[in-house]
């Protein structure tokens, strides 16, 4: 077992994998799945690098953290590397998910099969608004947030998804941590203040759209008027 | 008008704003909205930095690109800075959006009011699968991808959202660019090969979940078995 804690630099730990590498592992995994589908059995670091959009030295360095060095002049065995990356990403086990916030985004997410398809089955959706509790969203009925702890324990939930307005996100994050959740995917446009041992990833659709809007304005001759 | 093209370094352009700064502008904007809601009229770079989760020197540097320097000992005028950041982000105008891909994710996105609420109204959703074309998704009817150009021109669409499987994403991106789209939000788990003048932002839910899964596995004593 690794001793790594999220966000912490533990450079003297031989099993430490830096976060920048962790973030690229899903990209490599996707490339390896694609190669498998094409029936390709070995891949050079140069080819994997081109597919992943990084340079070959970085690929070799990243994979060396997994103990994978490939064979000189041959490259990496695709199937074995896919197994190693998937194992490192903890994808050999399902990671049950709960969603908190049954507004527009939460309702959209609960109907999105991508969670389930990728080994992250949604177990429940919660809200604390009495007008939302009990309503049906596809296969789910919105549950009272007061029952969060019970569900997390019963279904061995690993990941909490926050789909609330930003003003409620910190309180929801604290509630998730309180009931034992260690991994949070935050869709609320705010930065959460949590213990560094809690893994947090943020998906901020509004910010992404605003960045595109910035570049759109640059391209538009009327944009700066 | 700025001469900046996406992804290009134009350091001799006095109006150039680096991408790392652009990416932080939505964060500052959110903080400023929050301050406005609290009735706060001036803010120091230190306070804004704490809210945004960056350091104060970076805040001052970022805002200097917008020509905002604040007043020594007083700070920034919240309302004026919010106006400047919003203007820089091109948020004074609506940016119409089309979604391509009417599968689970596209269907979820078309029902998500966050686009419209934030000045990015969805105008249409497209697919090329005859079994999907014509079906109703909330207020929308899935349109034939062959009509993309017509809709983009008619509704002055600014942003294309790709919600297809990865295998179709490049062809869809090319089709969007072909009909004049310059800004793309890509939900497909792949890297698009496009001209550098096209602004692309990627939202990869699967990768975010896999990164969380990695840290979950670290935290789980059974994780490495």
Short mmCIF file of C-alpha atoms in Angstrom, two decimals:
data_model
loop_
_atom_site.label_atom_id
_atom_site.label_comp_id
_atom_site.label_asym_id
_atom_site.label_seq_id
_atom_site.Cartn_x
_atom_site.Cartn_y
_atom_site.Cartn_z
CA UNK A 1 0.00 0.00 0.00
CA UNK A 2 1.22 3.48 -0.82
CA UNK A 3 1.56 6.03 1.95
CA UNK A 4 0.81 8.96 -0.28
CA UNK A 5 -1.70 11.51 0.90
CA UNK A 6 -3.40 13.73 -1.61
CA UNK A 7 -1.60 17.00 -2.27
CA UNK A 8 1.42 16.07 -0.22
CA UNK A 9 4.94 15.72 -1.63
CA UNK A 10 6.53 12.58 -0.23
CA UNK A 11 9.62 12.37 -2.38
CA UNK A 12 11.42 9.88 -0.12
CA UNK A 13 8.61 7.36 -0.52
CA UNK A 14 9.74 4.90 -3.23
CA UNK A 15 6.09 4.29 -4.13
CA UNK A 16 5.22 7.98 -4.46
CA UNK A 17 3.59 9.04 -7.73
CA UNK A 18 3.37 12.80 -8.33
CA UNK A 19 -0.07 14.26 -8.97
CA UNK A 20 0.97 15.52 -12.44
CA UNK A 21 1.66 11.89 -13.35
CA UNK A 22 -1.56 10.62 -11.77
CA UNK A 23 -3.52 13.11 -13.88
CA UNK A 24 -1.94 11.71 -17.06
CA UNK A 25 -2.63 8.06 -16.21
CA UNK A 26 -6.27 8.22 -17.42
CA UNK A 27 -5.00 9.68 -20.72
CA UNK A 28 -2.52 6.82 -21.19
CA UNK A 29 -5.21 4.35 -20.24
CA UNK A 30 -7.54 5.70 -22.92
CA UNK A 31 -4.76 5.45 -25.54
CA UNK A 32 -4.01 1.87 -24.50
CA UNK A 33 -7.69 0.91 -24.75
CA UNK A 34 -7.70 2.37 -28.26
CA UNK A 35 -4.57 0.39 -29.23
CA UNK A 36 -6.13 -2.79 -27.85
CA UNK A 37 -9.25 -2.19 -29.91
CA UNK A 38 -7.04 -1.81 -32.98
CA UNK A 39 -5.38 -5.14 -32.19
CA UNK A 40 -1.99 -3.52 -31.57
CA UNK A 41 0.09 -5.47 -29.06
CA UNK A 42 3.21 -3.32 -28.51
CA UNK A 43 3.68 0.43 -28.46
CA UNK A 44 6.74 2.68 -28.33
CA UNK A 45 6.92 5.58 -25.87
CA UNK A 46 7.08 7.89 -28.91
CA UNK A 47 3.80 6.59 -30.31
CA UNK A 48 2.05 6.59 -26.93
CA UNK A 49 3.35 10.14 -26.41
CA UNK A 50 1.94 11.30 -29.75
CA UNK A 51 -1.44 9.76 -28.93
CA UNK A 52 -1.50 11.31 -25.46
CA UNK A 53 -0.27 14.71 -26.59
CA UNK A 54 2.85 14.77 -24.36
CA UNK A 55 6.53 14.12 -25.09
CA UNK A 56 8.13 10.67 -25.06
CA UNK A 57 10.50 11.40 -22.15
CA UNK A 58 7.50 12.29 -19.99
CA UNK A 59 5.74 9.05 -20.94
CA UNK A 60 8.80 7.01 -19.96
CA UNK A 61 9.19 8.91 -16.70
CA UNK A 62 5.49 8.60 -15.85
CA UNK A 63 5.39 4.88 -16.54
CA UNK A 64 8.61 4.29 -14.61
CA UNK A 65 6.68 5.25 -11.45
CA UNK A 66 4.53 2.19 -12.13
CA UNK A 67 7.64 0.05 -12.51
CA UNK A 68 7.07 -0.18 -16.28
CA UNK A 69 10.14 0.40 -18.42
CA UNK A 70 9.24 -1.32 -21.68
CA UNK A 71 11.76 -3.23 -23.79
CA UNK A 72 14.42 -1.32 -25.71
CA UNK A 73 13.68 -1.36 -29.44
CA UNK A 74 10.30 -3.01 -28.87
CA UNK A 75 8.36 -0.76 -26.52
CA UNK A 76 5.65 -1.60 -24.05
CA UNK A 77 3.34 -4.60 -24.08
CA UNK A 78 -0.04 -2.90 -24.58
CA UNK A 79 -2.18 -5.41 -22.73
CA UNK A 80 0.13 -5.65 -19.71
CA UNK A 81 0.60 -1.88 -19.51
CA UNK A 82 -3.17 -1.39 -19.69
CA UNK A 83 -3.54 -3.83 -16.81
CA UNK A 84 -0.89 -2.00 -14.77
CA UNK A 85 -2.31 1.47 -15.39
CA UNK A 86 -5.88 0.29 -14.67
CA UNK A 87 -4.73 -1.37 -11.46
CA UNK A 88 -2.84 1.76 -10.41
CA UNK A 89 -6.00 3.79 -11.04
CA UNK A 90 -7.91 1.42 -8.80
CA UNK A 91 -10.20 0.47 -11.65
CA UNK A 92 -10.34 -3.21 -10.81
CA UNK A 93 -13.03 -2.36 -8.23
CA UNK A 94 -16.27 -0.41 -8.55
CA UNK A 95 -16.27 2.89 -6.65
CA UNK A 96 -19.84 3.71 -5.64
CA UNK A 97 -20.85 7.36 -5.89
CA UNK A 98 -23.43 9.60 -4.26
CA UNK A 99 -24.55 12.93 -5.70
CA UNK A 100 -25.51 15.80 -3.40
CA UNK A 101 -27.70 18.48 -4.93
CA UNK A 102 -30.79 17.60 -6.99
CA UNK A 103 -31.01 20.83 -8.96
CA UNK A 104 -30.48 21.02 -12.70
CA UNK A 105 -26.92 19.77 -12.69
CA UNK A 106 -27.50 16.98 -10.15
CA UNK A 107 -30.57 15.85 -12.10
CA UNK A 108 -28.50 15.79 -15.29
CA UNK A 109 -25.66 13.87 -13.65
CA UNK A 110 -27.90 11.22 -12.08
CA UNK A 111 -29.19 10.43 -15.58
CA UNK A 112 -25.72 10.24 -17.07
CA UNK A 113 -24.76 6.61 -17.59
CA UNK A 114 -21.08 7.47 -17.92
CA UNK A 115 -20.59 7.07 -14.19
CA UNK A 116 -21.96 3.55 -14.12
CA UNK A 117 -20.32 2.53 -17.39
CA UNK A 118 -16.90 3.49 -16.04
CA UNK A 119 -17.10 1.65 -12.74
CA UNK A 120 -18.54 4.50 -10.68
CA UNK A 121 -22.16 3.42 -10.06
CA UNK A 122 -24.42 6.13 -8.61
CA UNK A 123 -26.11 4.84 -5.44
CA UNK A 124 -28.21 7.83 -4.40
CA UNK A 125 -28.92 11.53 -4.90
CA UNK A 126 -29.52 13.83 -1.93
CA UNK A 127 -30.89 17.28 -1.27
CA UNK A 128 -31.88 19.21 1.84
CA UNK A 129 -34.72 21.11 0.17
CA UNK A 130 -38.05 19.59 1.35
CA UNK A 131 -39.64 20.46 -2.01
CA UNK A 132 -37.10 18.24 -3.77
CA UNK A 133 -36.87 15.33 -1.35
CA UNK A 134 -38.96 12.42 -2.60
CA UNK A 135 -39.19 13.46 -6.25
CA UNK A 136 -38.24 10.87 -8.87
CA UNK A 137 -35.24 11.32 -11.15
CA UNK A 138 -35.05 8.34 -13.48
CA UNK A 139 -34.37 5.30 -11.31
CA UNK A 140 -33.74 7.43 -8.22
CA UNK A 141 -35.81 9.17 -5.62
CA UNK A 142 -34.18 12.26 -4.12
CA UNK A 143 -33.23 11.44 -0.53
CA UNK A 144 -33.02 13.66 2.53
CA UNK A 145 -29.42 14.72 3.14
CA UNK A 146 -29.93 13.64 6.75
CA UNK A 147 -29.70 10.03 5.51
CA UNK A 148 -26.29 10.55 3.88
CA UNK A 149 -24.29 8.71 6.56
CA UNK A 150 -26.59 5.71 6.49
CA UNK A 151 -26.37 5.31 2.70
CA UNK A 152 -22.60 5.88 2.57
CA UNK A 153 -22.06 3.16 5.14
CA UNK A 154 -24.59 0.71 3.70
CA UNK A 155 -23.40 1.02 0.09
CA UNK A 156 -19.70 1.51 0.88
CA UNK A 157 -19.73 4.77 -1.07
CA UNK A 158 -16.27 5.93 -2.14
CA UNK A 159 -16.88 9.20 -3.94
CA UNK A 160 -19.12 12.17 -3.21
CA UNK A 161 -20.20 14.41 -6.09
CA UNK A 162 -21.15 17.97 -5.12
CA UNK A 163 -23.71 19.50 -7.48
CA UNK A 164 -25.04 22.24 -5.20
CA UNK A 165 -24.86 26.03 -5.57
CA UNK A 166 -21.47 27.39 -4.41
CA UNK A 167 -22.93 28.75 -1.18
CA UNK A 168 -23.80 25.25 0.08
CA UNK A 169 -20.78 23.40 -1.24
CA UNK A 170 -18.48 23.78 1.77
CA UNK A 171 -21.15 22.57 4.21
CA UNK A 172 -21.90 19.59 1.94
CA UNK A 173 -18.20 18.79 1.62
CA UNK A 174 -17.84 18.86 5.41
CA UNK A 175 -20.89 16.58 5.72
CA UNK A 176 -19.38 14.13 3.19
CA UNK A 177 -16.06 14.02 5.05
CA UNK A 178 -17.91 13.66 8.36
CA UNK A 179 -19.54 10.42 7.17
CA UNK A 180 -16.24 9.04 5.91
CA UNK A 181 -15.96 10.10 2.26
CA UNK A 182 -12.32 10.70 1.22
CA UNK A 183 -12.80 11.59 -2.47
CA UNK A 184 -14.88 14.48 -3.78
CA UNK A 185 -15.78 15.58 -7.30
CA UNK A 186 -16.88 19.20 -6.98
CA UNK A 187 -19.06 20.77 -9.68
CA UNK A 188 -19.81 23.86 -7.56
CA UNK A 189 -17.85 26.90 -8.71
CA UNK A 190 -15.85 27.38 -5.51
CA UNK A 191 -12.71 26.18 -3.81
CA UNK A 192 -13.30 23.84 -0.87
CA UNK A 193 -11.35 24.15 2.36
CA UNK A 194 -10.71 20.55 3.41
CA UNK A 195 -8.02 18.47 5.06
CA UNK A 196 -5.20 17.71 2.62
CA UNK A 197 -5.84 14.00 3.01
CA UNK A 198 -9.14 14.43 1.12
CA UNK A 199 -8.82 14.08 -2.66
CA UNK A 200 -10.78 16.78 -4.46
CA UNK A 201 -11.22 17.25 -8.21
CA UNK A 202 -13.14 20.18 -9.57
CA UNK A 203 -15.20 20.37 -12.75
CA UNK A 204 -16.26 23.91 -13.43
CA UNK A 205 -18.39 24.16 -16.56
CA UNK A 206 -19.04 27.88 -16.07
CA UNK A 207 -15.32 28.68 -15.94
CA UNK A 208 -14.64 26.62 -19.05
CA UNK A 209 -17.38 28.47 -20.90
CA UNK A 210 -16.03 31.83 -19.71
CA UNK A 211 -12.53 30.96 -20.92
CA UNK A 212 -14.02 30.12 -24.33
CA UNK A 213 -15.98 33.36 -24.21
CA UNK A 214 -12.72 35.24 -23.63
CA UNK A 215 -11.16 33.77 -26.76
CA UNK A 216 -14.42 34.21 -28.66
CA UNK A 217 -14.36 37.89 -27.80
CA UNK A 218 -10.78 38.14 -29.08
CA UNK A 219 -11.83 36.61 -32.38
CA UNK A 220 -14.89 38.78 -32.74
CA UNK A 221 -14.24 42.23 -34.24
CA UNK A 222 -17.18 43.62 -32.27
CA UNK A 223 -16.09 41.88 -29.09
CA UNK A 224 -14.28 44.75 -27.44
CA UNK A 225 -16.90 47.36 -28.13
CA UNK B 1 -9.30 44.46 -30.24
CA UNK B 2 -6.67 42.02 -29.08
CA UNK B 3 -4.59 40.20 -31.64
CA UNK B 4 -4.13 37.15 -29.46
CA UNK B 5 -4.74 33.75 -30.96
CA UNK B 6 -5.47 30.82 -28.69
CA UNK B 7 -2.39 28.88 -27.60
CA UNK B 8 0.02 31.34 -29.13
CA UNK B 9 2.58 33.32 -27.14
CA UNK B 10 2.57 36.93 -28.35
CA UNK B 11 4.68 38.57 -25.67
CA UNK B 12 5.31 41.75 -27.65
CA UNK B 13 1.58 42.47 -27.90
CA UNK B 14 0.79 44.99 -25.16
CA UNK B 15 -2.74 43.61 -24.94
CA UNK B 16 -1.64 39.98 -24.62
CA UNK B 17 -3.07 38.07 -21.65
CA UNK B 18 -1.43 34.70 -20.93
CA UNK B 19 -3.69 31.65 -20.84
CA UNK B 20 -2.79 30.92 -17.19
CA UNK B 21 -4.23 34.33 -16.36
CA UNK B 22 -7.31 33.86 -18.56
CA UNK B 23 -8.05 30.62 -16.71
CA UNK B 24 -8.02 32.45 -13.37
CA UNK B 25 -10.31 35.29 -14.50
CA UNK B 26 -13.51 33.24 -13.96
CA UNK B 27 -12.29 32.46 -10.43
CA UNK B 28 -11.74 36.15 -9.65
CA UNK B 29 -15.09 36.95 -11.19
CA UNK B 30 -16.85 34.47 -8.90
CA UNK B 31 -15.10 35.95 -5.84
CA UNK B 32 -16.11 39.45 -6.90
CA UNK B 33 -19.74 38.39 -7.36
CA UNK B 34 -19.64 36.95 -3.85
CA UNK B 35 -18.18 40.18 -2.42
CA UNK B 36 -20.87 42.20 -4.22
CA UNK B 37 -23.55 39.99 -2.71
CA UNK B 38 -22.06 40.64 0.73
CA UNK B 39 -22.24 44.39 0.09
CA UNK B 40 -18.44 44.74 0.17
CA UNK B 41 -17.24 47.63 -2.02
CA UNK B 42 -13.41 47.39 -1.90
CA UNK B 43 -11.09 44.40 -1.69
CA UNK B 44 -7.34 44.04 -1.15
CA UNK B 45 -5.28 41.78 -3.39
CA UNK B 46 -4.51 39.70 -0.27
CA UNK B 47 -8.19 39.08 0.44
CA UNK B 48 -9.03 38.36 -3.18
CA UNK B 49 -6.04 36.01 -3.29
CA UNK B 50 -7.24 34.11 -0.22
CA UNK B 51 -10.73 33.76 -1.71
CA UNK B 52 -9.35 32.58 -5.05
CA UNK B 53 -6.78 30.23 -3.55
CA UNK B 54 -3.74 31.88 -5.18
CA UNK B 55 -1.11 34.28 -3.84
CA UNK B 56 -1.52 38.05 -3.73
CA UNK B 57 1.38 38.80 -6.11
CA UNK B 58 -0.30 36.62 -8.74
CA UNK B 59 -3.62 38.44 -8.29
CA UNK B 60 -1.91 41.82 -8.77
CA UNK B 61 -0.02 40.56 -11.83
CA UNK B 62 -3.14 38.98 -13.36
CA UNK B 63 -5.25 42.08 -12.86
CA UNK B 64 -2.50 44.33 -14.19
CA UNK B 65 -3.07 42.69 -17.61
CA UNK B 66 -6.56 44.19 -17.47
CA UNK B 67 -5.10 47.59 -16.63
CA UNK B 68 -6.37 47.31 -13.03
CA UNK B 69 -3.87 48.26 -10.37
CA UNK B 70 -6.09 49.11 -7.40
CA UNK B 71 -5.35 51.93 -4.97
CA UNK B 72 -2.47 51.56 -2.51
CA UNK B 73 -3.78 51.01 1.02
CA UNK B 74 -7.36 50.70 -0.24
CA UNK B 75 -7.41 47.90 -2.79
CA UNK B 76 -9.68 47.38 -5.75
CA UNK B 77 -13.15 48.77 -6.27
CA UNK B 78 -15.22 45.57 -6.32
CA UNK B 79 -17.95 46.73 -8.65
CA UNK B 80 -15.59 48.27 -11.21
CA UNK B 81 -13.24 45.29 -11.15
CA UNK B 82 -16.20 42.93 -11.62
CA UNK B 83 -17.25 44.98 -14.63
CA UNK B 84 -13.71 44.89 -16.07
CA UNK B 85 -13.26 41.14 -15.56
CA UNK B 86 -16.72 40.39 -16.98
CA UNK B 87 -16.03 42.57 -19.99
CA UNK B 88 -12.65 40.89 -20.52
CA UNK B 89 -14.39 37.51 -20.38
CA UNK B 90 -16.80 38.70 -23.06
CA UNK B 91 -19.74 38.19 -20.72
CA UNK B 92 -21.57 41.33 -21.75
CA UNK B 93 -22.92 39.38 -24.74
CA UNK B 94 -24.72 36.03 -24.93
CA UNK B 95 -22.69 33.28 -26.64
CA UNK B 96 -25.11 30.83 -28.25
CA UNK B 97 -24.15 27.16 -28.00
CA UNK B 98 -24.89 24.01 -29.97
CA UNK B 99 -24.40 20.51 -28.59
CA UNK B 100 -23.31 17.68 -30.88
CA UNK B 101 -24.07 14.17 -29.64
CA UNK B 102 -27.48 13.25 -28.23
CA UNK B 103 -26.40 10.26 -26.18
CA UNK B 104 -26.53 10.17 -22.39
CA UNK B 105 -24.16 13.05 -21.83
CA UNK B 106 -25.62 15.28 -24.55
CA UNK B 107 -29.13 14.60 -23.24
CA UNK B 108 -27.99 15.53 -19.74
CA UNK B 109 -26.28 18.70 -20.95
CA UNK B 110 -29.22 19.92 -23.00
CA UNK B 111 -31.36 19.77 -19.85
CA UNK B 112 -28.79 21.63 -17.78
CA UNK B 113 -29.94 25.21 -17.24
CA UNK B 114 -26.45 26.32 -16.20
CA UNK B 115 -25.58 27.11 -19.81
CA UNK B 116 -28.50 29.46 -20.30
CA UNK B 117 -28.24 30.99 -16.83
CA UNK B 118 -24.63 31.97 -17.49
CA UNK B 119 -25.13 33.61 -20.87
CA UNK B 120 -24.52 30.54 -23.02
CA UNK B 121 -27.99 29.66 -24.34
CA UNK B 122 -28.26 26.27 -26.03
CA UNK B 123 -29.77 26.68 -29.52
CA UNK B 124 -29.83 23.08 -30.78
CA UNK B 125 -28.63 19.52 -30.24
CA UNK B 126 -27.42 17.40 -33.14
CA UNK B 127 -26.70 13.78 -33.87
CA UNK B 128 -25.99 11.78 -37.01
CA UNK B 129 -27.73 8.61 -35.80
CA UNK B 130 -31.08 8.27 -37.64
CA UNK B 131 -32.60 6.53 -34.58
CA UNK B 132 -31.91 9.66 -32.50
CA UNK B 133 -32.74 12.41 -34.99
CA UNK B 134 -36.21 13.80 -34.26
CA UNK B 135 -36.54 12.58 -30.69
CA UNK B 136 -37.53 15.16 -28.07
CA UNK B 137 -35.19 16.16 -25.28
CA UNK B 138 -36.94 18.69 -23.08
CA UNK B 139 -37.54 21.78 -25.23
CA UNK B 140 -35.37 20.43 -28.04
CA UNK B 141 -35.75 18.02 -30.90
CA UNK B 142 -32.54 16.26 -31.93
CA UNK B 143 -31.51 17.64 -35.32
CA UNK B 144 -29.65 16.02 -38.18
CA UNK B 145 -25.96 16.95 -38.06
CA UNK B 146 -26.30 17.80 -41.76
CA UNK B 147 -28.17 20.96 -40.67
CA UNK B 148 -25.32 22.17 -38.43
CA UNK B 149 -24.09 24.91 -40.76
CA UNK B 150 -27.56 26.32 -41.28
CA UNK B 151 -28.27 26.58 -37.54
CA UNK B 152 -24.84 27.99 -36.71
CA UNK B 153 -25.29 30.74 -39.25
CA UNK B 154 -28.94 31.48 -38.42
CA UNK B 155 -28.43 31.62 -34.62
CA UNK B 156 -24.94 33.13 -34.71
CA UNK B 157 -23.67 30.21 -32.66
CA UNK B 158 -20.35 30.93 -30.92
CA UNK B 159 -19.51 27.70 -29.10
CA UNK B 160 -19.77 24.05 -30.07
CA UNK B 161 -20.06 21.42 -27.34
CA UNK B 162 -18.85 17.93 -28.30
CA UNK B 163 -20.66 15.20 -26.38
CA UNK B 164 -19.96 12.29 -28.71
CA UNK B 165 -17.95 9.11 -28.14
CA UNK B 166 -14.20 9.72 -28.58
CA UNK B 167 -14.14 7.98 -31.95
CA UNK B 168 -16.42 10.61 -33.52
CA UNK B 169 -15.06 13.68 -31.76
CA UNK B 170 -12.40 14.67 -34.30
CA UNK B 171 -14.82 14.49 -37.23
CA UNK B 172 -17.37 16.54 -35.28
CA UNK B 173 -14.71 19.09 -34.33
CA UNK B 174 -13.71 19.40 -37.99
CA UNK B 175 -17.37 19.84 -38.95
CA UNK B 176 -17.82 22.58 -36.32
CA UNK B 177 -14.73 24.45 -37.55
CA UNK B 178 -15.89 23.99 -41.16
CA UNK B 179 -19.12 25.88 -40.44
CA UNK B 180 -17.27 28.70 -38.67
CA UNK B 181 -17.16 27.73 -34.97
CA UNK B 182 -13.96 29.01 -33.25
CA UNK B 183 -14.58 27.80 -29.67
CA UNK B 184 -15.11 24.20 -28.64
CA UNK B 185 -15.94 22.60 -25.30
CA UNK B 186 -14.97 18.96 -25.63
CA UNK B 187 -16.50 16.36 -23.30
CA UNK B 188 -15.18 13.43 -25.36
CA UNK B 189 -12.18 11.77 -23.72
CA UNK B 190 -9.69 12.55 -26.48
CA UNK B 191 -7.33 15.25 -27.64
CA UNK B 192 -8.47 17.11 -30.74
CA UNK B 193 -6.10 18.01 -33.54
CA UNK B 194 -7.20 21.48 -34.63
CA UNK B 195 -5.69 24.71 -35.86
CA UNK B 196 -4.15 26.67 -32.99
CA UNK B 197 -6.50 29.55 -33.67
CA UNK B 198 -9.40 27.41 -32.40
CA UNK B 199 -9.99 27.68 -28.65
CA UNK B 200 -10.60 24.28 -27.10
CA UNK B 201 -11.42 23.44 -23.48
CA UNK B 202 -11.79 19.86 -22.35
CA UNK B 203 -14.00 18.49 -19.59
CA UNK B 204 -13.23 14.87 -18.93
CA UNK B 205 -15.47 13.42 -16.25
CA UNK B 206 -14.05 9.92 -16.64
CA UNK B 207 -10.49 11.12 -16.05
CA UNK B 208 -11.51 13.10 -12.99
CA UNK B 209 -13.21 10.02 -11.55
CA UNK B 210 -10.15 7.88 -12.31
CA UNK B 211 -7.86 10.34 -10.54
CA UNK B 212 -10.16 10.14 -7.50
CA UNK B 213 -10.15 6.37 -7.81
CA UNK B 214 -6.35 6.43 -7.67
CA UNK B 215 -6.35 8.34 -4.39
CA UNK B 216 -9.23 6.22 -3.10
CA UNK B 217 -7.16 3.13 -3.71
CA UNK B 218 -4.25 4.67 -1.79
CA UNK B 219 -6.52 5.36 1.16
CA UNK B 220 -8.09 1.90 1.10
CA UNK B 221 -6.09 -0.80 2.90
CA UNK B 222 -7.50 -3.38 0.48
CA UNK B 223 -6.85 -1.17 -2.51
CA UNK B 224 -3.58 -2.64 -3.64
CA UNK B 225 -4.63 -6.26 -3.35
#
